[in-house]
PDB file of C-alpha atoms in Angstrom:
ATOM      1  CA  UNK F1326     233.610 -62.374  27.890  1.00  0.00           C
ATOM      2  CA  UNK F1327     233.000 -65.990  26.676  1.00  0.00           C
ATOM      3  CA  UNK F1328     232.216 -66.795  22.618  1.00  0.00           C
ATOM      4  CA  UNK F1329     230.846 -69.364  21.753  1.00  0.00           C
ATOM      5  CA  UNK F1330     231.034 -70.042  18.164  1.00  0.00           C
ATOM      6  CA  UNK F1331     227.464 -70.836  16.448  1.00  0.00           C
ATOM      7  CA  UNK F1332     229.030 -74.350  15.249  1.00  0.00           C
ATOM      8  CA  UNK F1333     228.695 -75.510  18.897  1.00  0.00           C
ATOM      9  CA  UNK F1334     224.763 -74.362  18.717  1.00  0.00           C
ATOM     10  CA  UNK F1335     222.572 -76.977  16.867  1.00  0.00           C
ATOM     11  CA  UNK F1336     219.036 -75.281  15.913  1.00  0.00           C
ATOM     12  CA  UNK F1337     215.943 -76.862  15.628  1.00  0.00           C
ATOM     13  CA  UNK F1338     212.454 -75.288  14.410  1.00  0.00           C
ATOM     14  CA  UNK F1339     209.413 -76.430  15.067  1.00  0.00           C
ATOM     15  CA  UNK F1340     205.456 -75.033  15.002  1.00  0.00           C
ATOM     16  CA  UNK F1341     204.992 -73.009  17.903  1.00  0.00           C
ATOM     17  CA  UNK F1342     201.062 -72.080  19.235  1.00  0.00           C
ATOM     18  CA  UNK F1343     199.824 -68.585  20.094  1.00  0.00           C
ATOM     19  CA  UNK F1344     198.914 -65.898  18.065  1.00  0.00           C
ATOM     20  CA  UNK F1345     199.774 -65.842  14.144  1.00  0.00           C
ATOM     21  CA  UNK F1346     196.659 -66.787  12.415  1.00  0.00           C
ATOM     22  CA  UNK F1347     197.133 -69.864   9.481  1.00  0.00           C
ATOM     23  CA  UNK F1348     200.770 -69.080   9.122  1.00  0.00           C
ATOM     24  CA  UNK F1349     200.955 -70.438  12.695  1.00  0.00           C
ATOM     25  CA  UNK F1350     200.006 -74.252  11.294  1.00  0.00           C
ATOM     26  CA  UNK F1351     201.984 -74.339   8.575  1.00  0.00           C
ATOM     27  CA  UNK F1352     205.370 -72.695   9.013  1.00  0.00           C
ATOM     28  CA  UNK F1353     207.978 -73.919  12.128  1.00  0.00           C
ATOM     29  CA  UNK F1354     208.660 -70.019  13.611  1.00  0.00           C
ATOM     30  CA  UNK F1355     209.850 -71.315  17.386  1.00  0.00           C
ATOM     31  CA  UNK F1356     213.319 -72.730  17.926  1.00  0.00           C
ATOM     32  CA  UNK F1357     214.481 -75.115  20.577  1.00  0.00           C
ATOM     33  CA  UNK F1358     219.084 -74.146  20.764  1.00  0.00           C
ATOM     34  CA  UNK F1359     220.645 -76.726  22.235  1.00  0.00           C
ATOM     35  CA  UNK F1360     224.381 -76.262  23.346  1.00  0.00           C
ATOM     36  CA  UNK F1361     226.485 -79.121  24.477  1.00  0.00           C
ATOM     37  CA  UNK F1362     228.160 -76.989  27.695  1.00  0.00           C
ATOM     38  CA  UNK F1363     229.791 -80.456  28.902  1.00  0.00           C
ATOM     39  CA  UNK F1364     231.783 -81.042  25.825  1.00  0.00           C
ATOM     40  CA  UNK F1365     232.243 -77.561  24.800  1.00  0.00           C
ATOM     41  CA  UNK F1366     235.752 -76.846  24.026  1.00  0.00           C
ATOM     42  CA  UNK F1367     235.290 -72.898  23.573  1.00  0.00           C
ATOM     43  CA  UNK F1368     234.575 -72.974  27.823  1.00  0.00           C
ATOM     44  CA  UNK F1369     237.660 -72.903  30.527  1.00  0.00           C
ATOM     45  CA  UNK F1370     236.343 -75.608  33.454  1.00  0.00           C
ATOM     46  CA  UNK F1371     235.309 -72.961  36.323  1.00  0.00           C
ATOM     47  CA  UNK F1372     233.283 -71.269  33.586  1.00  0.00           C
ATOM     48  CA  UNK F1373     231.460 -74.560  32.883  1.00  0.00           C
ATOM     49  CA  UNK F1374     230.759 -75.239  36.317  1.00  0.00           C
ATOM     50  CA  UNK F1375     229.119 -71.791  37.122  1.00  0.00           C
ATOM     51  CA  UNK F1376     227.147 -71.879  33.178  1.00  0.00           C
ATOM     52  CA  UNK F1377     226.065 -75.816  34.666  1.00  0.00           C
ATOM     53  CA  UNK F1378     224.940 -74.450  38.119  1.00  0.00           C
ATOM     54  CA  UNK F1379     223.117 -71.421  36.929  1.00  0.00           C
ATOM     55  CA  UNK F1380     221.541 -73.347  33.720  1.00  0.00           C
ATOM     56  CA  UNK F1381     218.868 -75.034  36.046  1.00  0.00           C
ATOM     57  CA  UNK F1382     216.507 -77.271  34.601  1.00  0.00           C
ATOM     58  CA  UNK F1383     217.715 -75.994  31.298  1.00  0.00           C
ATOM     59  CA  UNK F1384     220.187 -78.136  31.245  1.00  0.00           C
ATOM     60  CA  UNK F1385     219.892 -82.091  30.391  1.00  0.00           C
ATOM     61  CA  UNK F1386     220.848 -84.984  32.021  1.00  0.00           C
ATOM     62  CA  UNK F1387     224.039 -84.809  29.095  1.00  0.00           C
ATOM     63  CA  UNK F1388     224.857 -81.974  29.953  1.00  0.00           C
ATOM     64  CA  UNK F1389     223.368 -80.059  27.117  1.00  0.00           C
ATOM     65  CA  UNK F1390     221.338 -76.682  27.440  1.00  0.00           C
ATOM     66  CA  UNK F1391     218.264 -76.297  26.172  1.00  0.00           C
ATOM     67  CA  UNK F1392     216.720 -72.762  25.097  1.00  0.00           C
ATOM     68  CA  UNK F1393     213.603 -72.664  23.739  1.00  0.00           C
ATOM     69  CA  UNK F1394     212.207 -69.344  21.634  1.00  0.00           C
ATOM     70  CA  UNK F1395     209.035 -68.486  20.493  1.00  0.00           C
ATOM     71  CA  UNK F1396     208.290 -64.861  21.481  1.00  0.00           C
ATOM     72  CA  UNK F1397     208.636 -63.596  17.797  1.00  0.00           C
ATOM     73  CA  UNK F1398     206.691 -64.941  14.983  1.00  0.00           C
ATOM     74  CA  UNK F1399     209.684 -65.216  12.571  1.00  0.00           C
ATOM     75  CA  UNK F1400     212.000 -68.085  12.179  1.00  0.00           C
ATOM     76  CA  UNK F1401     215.105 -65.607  12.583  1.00  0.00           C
ATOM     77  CA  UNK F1402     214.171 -63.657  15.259  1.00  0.00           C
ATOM     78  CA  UNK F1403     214.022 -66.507  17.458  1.00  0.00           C
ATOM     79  CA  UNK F1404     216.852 -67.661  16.823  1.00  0.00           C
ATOM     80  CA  UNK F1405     218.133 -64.430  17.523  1.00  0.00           C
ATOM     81  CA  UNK F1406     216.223 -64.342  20.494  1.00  0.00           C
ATOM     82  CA  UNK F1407     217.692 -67.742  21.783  1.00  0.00           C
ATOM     83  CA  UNK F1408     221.012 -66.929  21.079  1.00  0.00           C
ATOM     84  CA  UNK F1409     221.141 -63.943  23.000  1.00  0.00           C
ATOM     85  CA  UNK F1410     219.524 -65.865  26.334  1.00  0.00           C
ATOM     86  CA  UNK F1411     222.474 -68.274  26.169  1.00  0.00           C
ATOM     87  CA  UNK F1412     225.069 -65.157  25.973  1.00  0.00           C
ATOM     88  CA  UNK F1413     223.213 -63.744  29.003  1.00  0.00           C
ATOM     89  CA  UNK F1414     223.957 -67.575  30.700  1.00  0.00           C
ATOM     90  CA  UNK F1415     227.345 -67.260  29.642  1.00  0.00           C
ATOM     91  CA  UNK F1416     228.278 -63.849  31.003  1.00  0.00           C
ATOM     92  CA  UNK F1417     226.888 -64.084  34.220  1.00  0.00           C
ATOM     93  CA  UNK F1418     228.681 -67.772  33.991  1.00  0.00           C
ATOM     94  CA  UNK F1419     232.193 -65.880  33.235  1.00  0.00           C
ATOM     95  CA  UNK F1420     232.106 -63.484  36.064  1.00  0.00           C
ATOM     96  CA  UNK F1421     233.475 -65.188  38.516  1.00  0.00           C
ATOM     97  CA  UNK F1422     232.032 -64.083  42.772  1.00  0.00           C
ATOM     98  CA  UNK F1423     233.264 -61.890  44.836  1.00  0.00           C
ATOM     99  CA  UNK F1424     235.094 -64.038  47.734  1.00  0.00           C
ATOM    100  CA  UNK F1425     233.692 -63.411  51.233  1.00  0.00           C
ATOM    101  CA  UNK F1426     235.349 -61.749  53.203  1.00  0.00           C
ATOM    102  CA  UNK F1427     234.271 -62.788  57.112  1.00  0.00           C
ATOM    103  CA  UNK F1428     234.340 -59.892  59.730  1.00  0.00           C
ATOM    104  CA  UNK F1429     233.390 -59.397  63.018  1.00  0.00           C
ATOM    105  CA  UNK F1430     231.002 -57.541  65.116  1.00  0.00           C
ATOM    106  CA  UNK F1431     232.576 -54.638  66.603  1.00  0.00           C
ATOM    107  CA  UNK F1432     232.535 -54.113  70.546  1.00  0.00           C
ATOM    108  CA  UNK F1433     229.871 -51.329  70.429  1.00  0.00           C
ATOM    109  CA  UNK F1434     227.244 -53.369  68.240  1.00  0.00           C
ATOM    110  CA  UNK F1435     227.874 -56.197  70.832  1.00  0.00           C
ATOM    111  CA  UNK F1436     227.086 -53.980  73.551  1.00  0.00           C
ATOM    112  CA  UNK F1437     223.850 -52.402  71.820  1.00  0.00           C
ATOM    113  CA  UNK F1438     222.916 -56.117  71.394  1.00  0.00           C
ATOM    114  CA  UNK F1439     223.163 -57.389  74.276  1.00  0.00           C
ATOM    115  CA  UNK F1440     221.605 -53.771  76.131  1.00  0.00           C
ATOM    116  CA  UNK F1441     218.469 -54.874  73.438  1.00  0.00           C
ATOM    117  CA  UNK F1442     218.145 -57.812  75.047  1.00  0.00           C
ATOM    118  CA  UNK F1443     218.356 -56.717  78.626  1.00  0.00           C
ATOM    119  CA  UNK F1444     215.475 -53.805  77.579  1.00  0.00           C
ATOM    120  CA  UNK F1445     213.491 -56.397  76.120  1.00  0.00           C
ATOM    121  CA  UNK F1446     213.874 -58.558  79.114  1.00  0.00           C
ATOM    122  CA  UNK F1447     212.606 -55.895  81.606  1.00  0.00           C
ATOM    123  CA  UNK F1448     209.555 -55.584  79.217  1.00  0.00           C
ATOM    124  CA  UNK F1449     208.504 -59.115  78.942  1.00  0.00           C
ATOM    125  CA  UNK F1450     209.261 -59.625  82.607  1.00  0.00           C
ATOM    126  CA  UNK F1451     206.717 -56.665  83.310  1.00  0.00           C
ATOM    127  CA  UNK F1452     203.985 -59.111  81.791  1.00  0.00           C
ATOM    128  CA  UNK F1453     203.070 -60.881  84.944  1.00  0.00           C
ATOM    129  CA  UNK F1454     200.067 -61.188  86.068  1.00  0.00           C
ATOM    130  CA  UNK F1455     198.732 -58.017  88.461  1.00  0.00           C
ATOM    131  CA  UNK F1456     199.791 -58.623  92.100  1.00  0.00           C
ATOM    132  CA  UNK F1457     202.836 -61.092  91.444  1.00  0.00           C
ATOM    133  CA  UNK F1458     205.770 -59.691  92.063  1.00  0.00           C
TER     134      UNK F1458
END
């Protein structure tokens, strides 16, 4: 598991629409995290790759990502809310995949394959028109 310290998170709040009635127009609920992954010293380098790959078009031209939250209509719980979407990036970031293993067909499958084809073949080859043969 990766931390990430919240002095590497920089917050900022601002209005969001929807739902909320007058408290919506005069108090900054949503929150835009941004993280700088590129110059993050709390992430090993394959880990920063795989959190750059799978950040998408989260992720600036800086190499900053960018989570915006504004599900809940408190301040808090959207910051919450973004914090926990960049843990999510940063676990599936720090498992690294499974290598691939390449295999082979066996003889038998080869053999049903190639008996398919031969079936299929006969059938098509059936499709003549009547009297041709």
């Amino acid at each position: 598991m990766v931390e990430v310290p919240e002095s590497e998170m920089e917050f900022r709040f601002y209005r969001s629409g929807g739902p909320g009635g007058q408290n919506v127009n005069k108090v900054a609920t949503a929150v835009q995290l941004r993280f700088d992954a590129a110059g993050s010293p709390s992430l090993r380098d394959d880990v920063r790759a795989r959190l750059m790959r799978l950040a998408g078009s989260r992720l600036t031209t800086e190499g900053v990502i960018v989570i915006s939250a504004a599900r809940f209509r408190t301040q808090e719980r959207n910051r919450q809310d973004a914090i926990e979407r960049l843990r999510g990036l940063l676990e599936r970031a720090a498992t690294a995949p499974a290598k691939r293993v390449p295999t082979r067909p066996t003889r038998a499958s080869r053999e049903r394959r190639l008996e398919a084809k031969s079936r299929r073949a006969g059938v098509k080859s059936g499709r003549g028109k009547p009297g041709t043969e």
